[in-house]
Amino acid sequence: MSDATRMAGALGEVPRALGALLAAEMRMGRELLEAMGLPIPDLKRAVRRKAGCCDIPPPCWMPRPLGECVSAAAACERGCVRLRLTNCDRARRQVRVGLVRPPTGWKVTVTPAAPLLGPFERVTVEVCVEVPQGTAVGETHEMLVWVSGCREHYLRWTVRVGPCGCATSCHEVAVDDCPDYRHHWYDHFYCERGCLPQRDGGLVPVVTHA
């Protein structure tokens, strides 16, 4: 006699009774939703979707992406990105912002480049590039806007040169520079709780002017 057979004999009708009880509760719940005119959820689809929820995110020490944005500007005009930096910590912290590998000859301004934020303070940092006169229409340059504070963040920024454009093509991106004190099941043993150690210039060279 197998272990499964012996277990079934010991439990008797308990598994069947539990199954019938669960089916009755689900039927009552469905009837209640129908009576209230509410949509009935597809439990099978929800279970299938839930099965893919446990993907392990990037390690704690990896920079956090801020997404991508595309600016259009003509020669002698500017493209800008505004970062709304928020210090989510109760400690004062300096955040450095810069542009990595801007096109040669393009003027870059970062204002302010290294703001000092008090607890839970917020500041707007503007990163701009000026397209030089004579730049060919159709040129496209992809750069990284780098933010180094409690965490490392990066924004993938593309500037396209067109025959005409706005006087100032500008996007606004929110950056929540927050410590993470929660221990996740997927964390490595060396993950820092709170903010990462402050580095001089971050993980990559940060250029604040061309």
PDB file of N, CA and C in Angstrom, residues 115-194:
ATOM      1  N   PRO A 115      23.294  69.957  -5.513  1.00  0.00           N
ATOM      2  CA  PRO A 115      22.466  70.534  -4.450  1.00  0.00           C
ATOM      3  C   PRO A 115      22.605  69.776  -3.141  1.00  0.00           C
ATOM      4  N   LEU A 116      22.516  70.506  -2.048  1.00  0.00           N
ATOM      5  CA  LEU A 116      22.536  69.924  -0.706  1.00  0.00           C
ATOM      6  C   LEU A 116      21.112  69.966  -0.173  1.00  0.00           C
ATOM      7  N   LEU A 117      20.530  68.794   0.044  1.00  0.00           N
ATOM      8  CA  LEU A 117      19.137  68.694   0.445  1.00  0.00           C
ATOM      9  C   LEU A 117      19.022  68.294   1.914  1.00  0.00           C
ATOM     10  N   GLY A 118      18.204  69.028   2.635  1.00  0.00           N
ATOM     11  CA  GLY A 118      17.911  68.667   4.006  1.00  0.00           C
ATOM     12  C   GLY A 118      16.927  67.516   4.047  1.00  0.00           C
ATOM     13  N   PRO A 119      16.562  67.051   5.247  1.00  0.00           N
ATOM     14  CA  PRO A 119      15.624  65.945   5.361  1.00  0.00           C
ATOM     15  C   PRO A 119      14.314  66.226   4.624  1.00  0.00           C
ATOM     16  N   PHE A 120      13.966  65.338   3.694  1.00  0.00           N
ATOM     17  CA  PHE A 120      12.704  65.360   2.951  1.00  0.00           C
ATOM     18  C   PHE A 120      12.537  66.618   2.086  1.00  0.00           C
ATOM     19  N   GLU A 121      13.630  67.319   1.817  1.00  0.00           N
ATOM     20  CA  GLU A 121      13.549  68.485   0.946  1.00  0.00           C
ATOM     21  C   GLU A 121      13.524  68.065  -0.519  1.00  0.00           C
ATOM     22  N   ARG A 122      13.098  69.002  -1.351  1.00  0.00           N
ATOM     23  CA  ARG A 122      12.987  68.751  -2.789  1.00  0.00           C
ATOM     24  C   ARG A 122      13.582  69.936  -3.534  1.00  0.00           C
ATOM     25  N   VAL A 123      14.228  69.638  -4.669  1.00  0.00           N
ATOM     26  CA  VAL A 123      14.807  70.682  -5.503  1.00  0.00           C
ATOM     27  C   VAL A 123      14.683  70.265  -6.959  1.00  0.00           C
ATOM     28  N   THR A 124      14.635  71.244  -7.851  1.00  0.00           N
ATOM     29  CA  THR A 124      14.591  70.968  -9.288  1.00  0.00           C
ATOM     30  C   THR A 124      15.949  71.280  -9.900  1.00  0.00           C
ATOM     31  N   VAL A 125      16.519  70.301 -10.566  1.00  0.00           N
ATOM     32  CA  VAL A 125      17.811  70.455 -11.246  1.00  0.00           C
ATOM     33  C   VAL A 125      17.549  70.423 -12.748  1.00  0.00           C
ATOM     34  N   GLU A 126      18.086  71.416 -13.448  1.00  0.00           N
ATOM     35  CA  GLU A 126      17.893  71.499 -14.900  1.00  0.00           C
ATOM     36  C   GLU A 126      19.188  71.152 -15.620  1.00  0.00           C
ATOM     37  N   VAL A 127      19.107  70.182 -16.511  1.00  0.00           N
ATOM     38  CA  VAL A 127      20.241  69.768 -17.344  1.00  0.00           C
ATOM     39  C   VAL A 127      19.921  70.161 -18.775  1.00  0.00           C
ATOM     40  N   CYS A 128      20.791  70.983 -19.380  1.00  0.00           N
ATOM     41  CA  CYS A 128      20.521  71.494 -20.735  1.00  0.00           C
ATOM     42  C   CYS A 128      21.733  71.294 -21.634  1.00  0.00           C
ATOM     43  N   VAL A 129      21.454  71.088 -22.918  1.00  0.00           N
ATOM     44  CA  VAL A 129      22.496  71.083 -23.947  1.00  0.00           C
ATOM     45  C   VAL A 129      22.091  72.088 -25.016  1.00  0.00           C
ATOM     46  N   GLU A 130      23.080  72.781 -25.540  1.00  0.00           N
ATOM     47  CA  GLU A 130      22.844  73.752 -26.606  1.00  0.00           C
ATOM     48  C   GLU A 130      23.430  73.209 -27.902  1.00  0.00           C
ATOM     49  N   VAL A 131      22.581  73.095 -28.928  1.00  0.00           N
ATOM     50  CA  VAL A 131      23.018  72.547 -30.211  1.00  0.00           C
ATOM     51  C   VAL A 131      23.837  73.609 -30.946  1.00  0.00           C
ATOM     52  N   PRO A 132      25.093  73.313 -31.312  1.00  0.00           N
ATOM     53  CA  PRO A 132      25.926  74.322 -31.987  1.00  0.00           C
ATOM     54  C   PRO A 132      25.397  74.684 -33.372  1.00  0.00           C
ATOM     55  N   GLN A 133      25.712  75.882 -33.786  1.00  0.00           N
ATOM     56  CA  GLN A 133      25.348  76.331 -35.130  1.00  0.00           C
ATOM     57  C   GLN A 133      26.057  75.466 -36.161  1.00  0.00           C
ATOM     58  N   GLY A 134      25.331  75.108 -37.219  1.00  0.00           N
ATOM     59  CA  GLY A 134      25.924  74.292 -38.267  1.00  0.00           C
ATOM     60  C   GLY A 134      25.752  72.796 -38.056  1.00  0.00           C
ATOM     61  N   THR A 135      25.118  72.395 -36.969  1.00  0.00           N
ATOM     62  CA  THR A 135      24.882  70.965 -36.736  1.00  0.00           C
ATOM     63  C   THR A 135      23.898  70.436 -37.777  1.00  0.00           C
ATOM     64  N   ALA A 136      24.219  69.310 -38.364  1.00  0.00           N
ATOM     65  CA  ALA A 136      23.406  68.762 -39.452  1.00  0.00           C
ATOM     66  C   ALA A 136      22.049  68.303 -38.944  1.00  0.00           C
ATOM     67  N   VAL A 137      21.039  68.602 -39.756  1.00  0.00           N
ATOM     68  CA  VAL A 137      19.694  68.140 -39.433  1.00  0.00           C
ATOM     69  C   VAL A 137      19.663  66.617 -39.501  1.00  0.00           C
ATOM     70  N   GLY A 138      19.052  66.017 -38.539  1.00  0.00           N
ATOM     71  CA  GLY A 138      18.952  64.560 -38.499  1.00  0.00           C
ATOM     72  C   GLY A 138      19.927  63.909 -37.545  1.00  0.00           C
ATOM     73  N   GLU A 139      20.896  64.676 -37.034  1.00  0.00           N
ATOM     74  CA  GLU A 139      21.823  64.097 -36.053  1.00  0.00           C
ATOM     75  C   GLU A 139      21.058  63.685 -34.798  1.00  0.00           C
ATOM     76  N   THR A 140      21.428  62.538 -34.247  1.00  0.00           N
ATOM     77  CA  THR A 140      20.805  62.033 -33.033  1.00  0.00           C
ATOM     78  C   THR A 140      21.894  61.627 -32.057  1.00  0.00           C
ATOM     79  N   HIS A 141      21.792  62.117 -30.847  1.00  0.00           N
ATOM     80  CA  HIS A 141      22.786  61.815 -29.825  1.00  0.00           C
ATOM     81  C   HIS A 141      22.087  61.286 -28.577  1.00  0.00           C
ATOM     82  N   GLU A 142      22.577  60.164 -28.087  1.00  0.00           N
ATOM     83  CA  GLU A 142      22.036  59.555 -26.868  1.00  0.00           C
ATOM     84  C   GLU A 142      23.044  59.736 -25.737  1.00  0.00           C
ATOM     85  N   MET A 143      22.556  60.224 -24.614  1.00  0.00           N
ATOM     86  CA  MET A 143      23.407  60.490 -23.462  1.00  0.00           C
ATOM     87  C   MET A 143      22.778  59.912 -22.213  1.00  0.00           C
ATOM     88  N   LEU A 144      23.548  59.902 -21.129  1.00  0.00           N
ATOM     89  CA  LEU A 144      23.039  59.478 -19.833  1.00  0.00           C
ATOM     90  C   LEU A 144      23.099  60.646 -18.864  1.00  0.00           C
ATOM     91  N   VAL A 145      21.972  60.950 -18.267  1.00  0.00           N
ATOM     92  CA  VAL A 145      21.938  61.906 -17.162  1.00  0.00           C
ATOM     93  C   VAL A 145      22.113  61.090 -15.889  1.00  0.00           C
ATOM     94  N   TRP A 146      23.169  61.388 -15.153  1.00  0.00           N
ATOM     95  CA  TRP A 146      23.542  60.572 -14.000  1.00  0.00           C
ATOM     96  C   TRP A 146      23.251  61.327 -12.702  1.00  0.00           C
ATOM     97  N   VAL A 147      22.613  60.638 -11.765  1.00  0.00           N
ATOM     98  CA  VAL A 147      22.301  61.209 -10.461  1.00  0.00           C
ATOM     99  C   VAL A 147      22.941  60.332  -9.402  1.00  0.00           C
ATOM    100  N   SER A 148      23.777  60.932  -8.563  1.00  0.00           N
ATOM    101  CA  SER A 148      24.484  60.198  -7.516  1.00  0.00           C
ATOM    102  C   SER A 148      24.151  60.812  -6.171  1.00  0.00           C
ATOM    103  N   GLY A 149      23.354  60.099  -5.384  1.00  0.00           N
ATOM    104  CA  GLY A 149      22.962  60.574  -4.059  1.00  0.00           C
ATOM    105  C   GLY A 149      22.919  59.419  -3.095  1.00  0.00           C
ATOM    106  N   CYS A 150      21.767  59.241  -2.446  1.00  0.00           N
ATOM    107  CA  CYS A 150      21.589  58.072  -1.603  1.00  0.00           C
ATOM    108  C   CYS A 150      21.713  56.805  -2.441  1.00  0.00           C
ATOM    109  N   ARG A 151      21.181  56.866  -3.651  1.00  0.00           N
ATOM    110  CA  ARG A 151      21.287  55.787  -4.627  1.00  0.00           C
ATOM    111  C   ARG A 151      21.820  56.357  -5.932  1.00  0.00           C
ATOM    112  N   GLU A 152      22.218  55.459  -6.827  1.00  0.00           N
ATOM    113  CA  GLU A 152      22.644  55.860  -8.161  1.00  0.00           C
ATOM    114  C   GLU A 152      21.435  55.725  -9.099  1.00  0.00           C
ATOM    115  N   HIS A 153      21.195  56.763  -9.903  1.00  0.00           N
ATOM    116  CA  HIS A 153      20.094  56.757 -10.869  1.00  0.00           C
ATOM    117  C   HIS A 153      20.633  57.211 -12.223  1.00  0.00           C
ATOM    118  N   TYR A 154      19.993  56.750 -13.300  1.00  0.00           N
ATOM    119  CA  TYR A 154      20.392  57.239 -14.620  1.00  0.00           C
ATOM    120  C   TYR A 154      19.163  57.362 -15.512  1.00  0.00           C
ATOM    121  N   LEU A 155      19.189  58.412 -16.339  1.00  0.00           N
ATOM    122  CA  LEU A 155      18.142  58.678 -17.325  1.00  0.00           C
ATOM    123  C   LEU A 155      18.759  58.608 -18.711  1.00  0.00           C
ATOM    124  N   ARG A 156      18.155  57.832 -19.604  1.00  0.00           N
ATOM    125  CA  ARG A 156      18.641  57.734 -20.984  1.00  0.00           C
ATOM    126  C   ARG A 156      17.971  58.842 -21.800  1.00  0.00           C
ATOM    127  N   TRP A 157      18.786  59.797 -22.252  1.00  0.00           N
ATOM    128  CA  TRP A 157      18.269  61.005 -22.893  1.00  0.00           C
ATOM    129  C   TRP A 157      18.765  61.068 -24.330  1.00  0.00           C
ATOM    130  N   THR A 158      17.843  61.221 -25.280  1.00  0.00           N
ATOM    131  CA  THR A 158      18.179  61.332 -26.694  1.00  0.00           C
ATOM    132  C   THR A 158      17.786  62.711 -27.202  1.00  0.00           C
ATOM    133  N   VAL A 159      18.713  63.371 -27.882  1.00  0.00           N
ATOM    134  CA  VAL A 159      18.450  64.684 -28.496  1.00  0.00           C
ATOM    135  C   VAL A 159      18.558  64.530 -30.007  1.00  0.00           C
ATOM    136  N   ARG A 160      17.487  64.887 -30.702  1.00  0.00           N
ATOM    137  CA  ARG A 160      17.448  64.830 -32.159  1.00  0.00           C
ATOM    138  C   ARG A 160      17.469  66.242 -32.716  1.00  0.00           C
ATOM    139  N   VAL A 161      18.316  66.463 -33.711  1.00  0.00           N
ATOM    140  CA  VAL A 161      18.449  67.784 -34.327  1.00  0.00           C
ATOM    141  C   VAL A 161      17.509  67.857 -35.523  1.00  0.00           C
ATOM    142  N   GLY A 162      16.644  68.864 -35.506  1.00  0.00           N
ATOM    143  CA  GLY A 162      15.691  69.029 -36.588  1.00  0.00           C
ATOM    144  C   GLY A 162      15.823  70.385 -37.254  1.00  0.00           C
ATOM    145  N   PRO A 163      15.079  70.603 -38.321  1.00  0.00           N
ATOM    146  CA  PRO A 163      15.139  71.896 -39.011  1.00  0.00           C
ATOM    147  C   PRO A 163      14.529  73.015 -38.181  1.00  0.00           C
ATOM    148  N   CYS A 164      13.636  72.644 -37.286  1.00  0.00           N
ATOM    149  CA  CYS A 164      13.061  73.635 -36.396  1.00  0.00           C
ATOM    150  C   CYS A 164      12.657  72.917 -35.125  1.00  0.00           C
ATOM    151  N   GLY A 165      12.511  73.681 -34.059  1.00  0.00           N
ATOM    152  CA  GLY A 165      12.152  73.067 -32.789  1.00  0.00           C
ATOM    153  C   GLY A 165      11.707  74.130 -31.815  1.00  0.00           C
ATOM    154  N   CYS A 166      11.321  73.702 -30.666  1.00  0.00           N
ATOM    155  CA  CYS A 166      10.939  74.654 -29.638  1.00  0.00           C
ATOM    156  C   CYS A 166      12.173  75.412 -29.184  1.00  0.00           C
ATOM    157  N   ALA A 167      11.948  76.622 -28.693  1.00  0.00           N
ATOM    158  CA  ALA A 167      13.075  77.397 -28.164  1.00  0.00           C
ATOM    159  C   ALA A 167      13.746  76.640 -27.036  1.00  0.00           C
ATOM    160  N   THR A 168      12.953  75.962 -26.220  1.00  0.00           N
ATOM    161  CA  THR A 168      13.480  75.121 -25.163  1.00  0.00           C
ATOM    162  C   THR A 168      12.622  73.871 -25.095  1.00  0.00           C
ATOM    163  N   SER A 169      13.193  72.752 -25.552  1.00  0.00           N
ATOM    164  CA  SER A 169      12.503  71.468 -25.466  1.00  0.00           C
ATOM    165  C   SER A 169      12.841  70.864 -24.116  1.00  0.00           C
ATOM    166  N   CYS A 170      11.836  70.689 -23.258  1.00  0.00           N
ATOM    167  CA  CYS A 170      12.131  70.328 -21.869  1.00  0.00           C
ATOM    168  C   CYS A 170      11.215  69.214 -21.391  1.00  0.00           C
ATOM    169  N   HIS A 171      11.774  68.283 -20.673  1.00  0.00           N
ATOM    170  CA  HIS A 171      11.032  67.207 -20.036  1.00  0.00           C
ATOM    171  C   HIS A 171      11.256  67.302 -18.526  1.00  0.00           C
ATOM    172  N   GLU A 172      10.321  66.751 -17.761  1.00  0.00           N
ATOM    173  CA  GLU A 172      10.443  66.753 -16.307  1.00  0.00           C
ATOM    174  C   GLU A 172      10.342  65.320 -15.799  1.00  0.00           C
ATOM    175  N   VAL A 173      11.312  64.936 -14.961  1.00  0.00           N
ATOM    176  CA  VAL A 173      11.396  63.567 -14.459  1.00  0.00           C
ATOM    177  C   VAL A 173      11.514  63.614 -12.943  1.00  0.00           C
ATOM    178  N   ALA A 174      10.734  62.789 -12.262  1.00  0.00           N
ATOM    179  CA  ALA A 174      10.792  62.710 -10.797  1.00  0.00           C
ATOM    180  C   ALA A 174      11.867  61.714 -10.382  1.00  0.00           C
ATOM    181  N   VAL A 175      12.690  62.114  -9.415  1.00  0.00           N
ATOM    182  CA  VAL A 175      13.740  61.248  -8.870  1.00  0.00           C
ATOM    183  C   VAL A 175      13.561  61.185  -7.355  1.00  0.00           C
ATOM    184  N   ASP A 176      13.099  60.060  -6.860  1.00  0.00           N
ATOM    185  CA  ASP A 176      12.966  59.859  -5.417  1.00  0.00           C
ATOM    186  C   ASP A 176      14.225  59.162  -4.925  1.00  0.00           C
ATOM    187  N   ASP A 177      15.082  59.937  -4.268  1.00  0.00           N
ATOM    188  CA  ASP A 177      16.358  59.407  -3.788  1.00  0.00           C
ATOM    189  C   ASP A 177      16.144  58.901  -2.362  1.00  0.00           C
ATOM    190  N   CYS A 178      15.811  57.618  -2.251  1.00  0.00           N
ATOM    191  CA  CYS A 178      15.339  57.077  -0.974  1.00  0.00           C
ATOM    192  C   CYS A 178      16.201  55.922  -0.493  1.00  0.00           C
ATOM    193  N   PRO A 179      16.419  55.829   0.799  1.00  0.00           N
ATOM    194  CA  PRO A 179      17.034  54.624   1.362  1.00  0.00           C
ATOM    195  C   PRO A 179      16.030  53.478   1.357  1.00  0.00           C
ATOM    196  N   ASP A 180      16.527  52.275   1.440  1.00  0.00           N
ATOM    197  CA  ASP A 180      15.654  51.099   1.465  1.00  0.00           C
ATOM    198  C   ASP A 180      16.026  50.276   2.694  1.00  0.00           C
ATOM    199  N   TYR A 181      15.230  50.382   3.719  1.00  0.00           N
ATOM    200  CA  TYR A 181      15.513  49.665   4.956  1.00  0.00           C
ATOM    201  C   TYR A 181      14.806  48.316   5.032  1.00  0.00           C
ATOM    202  N   ARG A 182      14.037  47.978   4.009  1.00  0.00           N
ATOM    203  CA  ARG A 182      13.301  46.720   4.022  1.00  0.00           C
ATOM    204  C   ARG A 182      14.186  45.592   3.505  1.00  0.00           C
ATOM    205  N   HIS A 183      14.204  44.499   4.224  1.00  0.00           N
ATOM    206  CA  HIS A 183      14.986  43.344   3.785  1.00  0.00           C
ATOM    207  C   HIS A 183      14.103  42.457   2.936  1.00  0.00           C
ATOM    208  N   HIS A 184      14.510  42.269   1.664  1.00  0.00           N
ATOM    209  CA  HIS A 184      13.735  41.465   0.730  1.00  0.00           C
ATOM    210  C   HIS A 184      14.269  40.033   0.694  1.00  0.00           C
ATOM    211  N   TRP A 185      13.427  39.126   0.313  1.00  0.00           N
ATOM    212  CA  TRP A 185      13.847  37.721   0.279  1.00  0.00           C
ATOM    213  C   TRP A 185      14.938  37.473  -0.749  1.00  0.00           C
ATOM    214  N   TYR A 186      15.004  38.348  -1.779  1.00  0.00           N
ATOM    215  CA  TYR A 186      15.970  38.134  -2.850  1.00  0.00           C
ATOM    216  C   TYR A 186      17.283  38.885  -2.608  1.00  0.00           C
ATOM    217  N   ASP A 187      17.403  39.626  -1.508  1.00  0.00           N
ATOM    218  CA  ASP A 187      18.601  40.417  -1.254  1.00  0.00           C
ATOM    219  C   ASP A 187      19.822  39.526  -1.032  1.00  0.00           C
ATOM    220  N   HIS A 188      20.955  39.996  -1.531  1.00  0.00           N
ATOM    221  CA  HIS A 188      22.222  39.338  -1.244  1.00  0.00           C
ATOM    222  C   HIS A 188      22.690  39.740   0.149  1.00  0.00           C
ATOM    223  N   PHE A 189      23.548  38.928   0.718  1.00  0.00           N
ATOM    224  CA  PHE A 189      23.988  39.189   2.093  1.00  0.00           C
ATOM    225  C   PHE A 189      24.762  40.497   2.214  1.00  0.00           C
ATOM    226  N   TYR A 190      25.340  40.990   1.111  1.00  0.00           N
ATOM    227  CA  TYR A 190      26.151  42.203   1.176  1.00  0.00           C
ATOM    228  C   TYR A 190      25.339  43.455   0.872  1.00  0.00           C
ATOM    229  N   CYS A 191      24.026  43.352   0.693  1.00  0.00           N
ATOM    230  CA  CYS A 191      23.214  44.519   0.377  1.00  0.00           C
ATOM    231  C   CYS A 191      23.234  45.510   1.538  1.00  0.00           C
ATOM    232  N   GLU A 192      23.431  46.772   1.169  1.00  0.00           N
ATOM    233  CA  GLU A 192      23.443  47.832   2.174  1.00  0.00           C
ATOM    234  C   GLU A 192      22.021  48.175   2.583  1.00  0.00           C
ATOM    235  N   ARG A 193      21.793  48.294   3.855  1.00  0.00           N
ATOM    236  CA  ARG A 193      20.515  48.814   4.339  1.00  0.00           C
ATOM    237  C   ARG A 193      20.640  50.336   4.393  1.00  0.00           C
ATOM    238  N   GLY A 194      19.649  51.018   3.925  1.00  0.00           N
ATOM    239  CA  GLY A 194      19.722  52.468   3.893  1.00  0.00           C
ATOM    240  C   GLY A 194      20.415  52.934   2.635  1.00  0.00           C
TER     241      GLY A 194
END
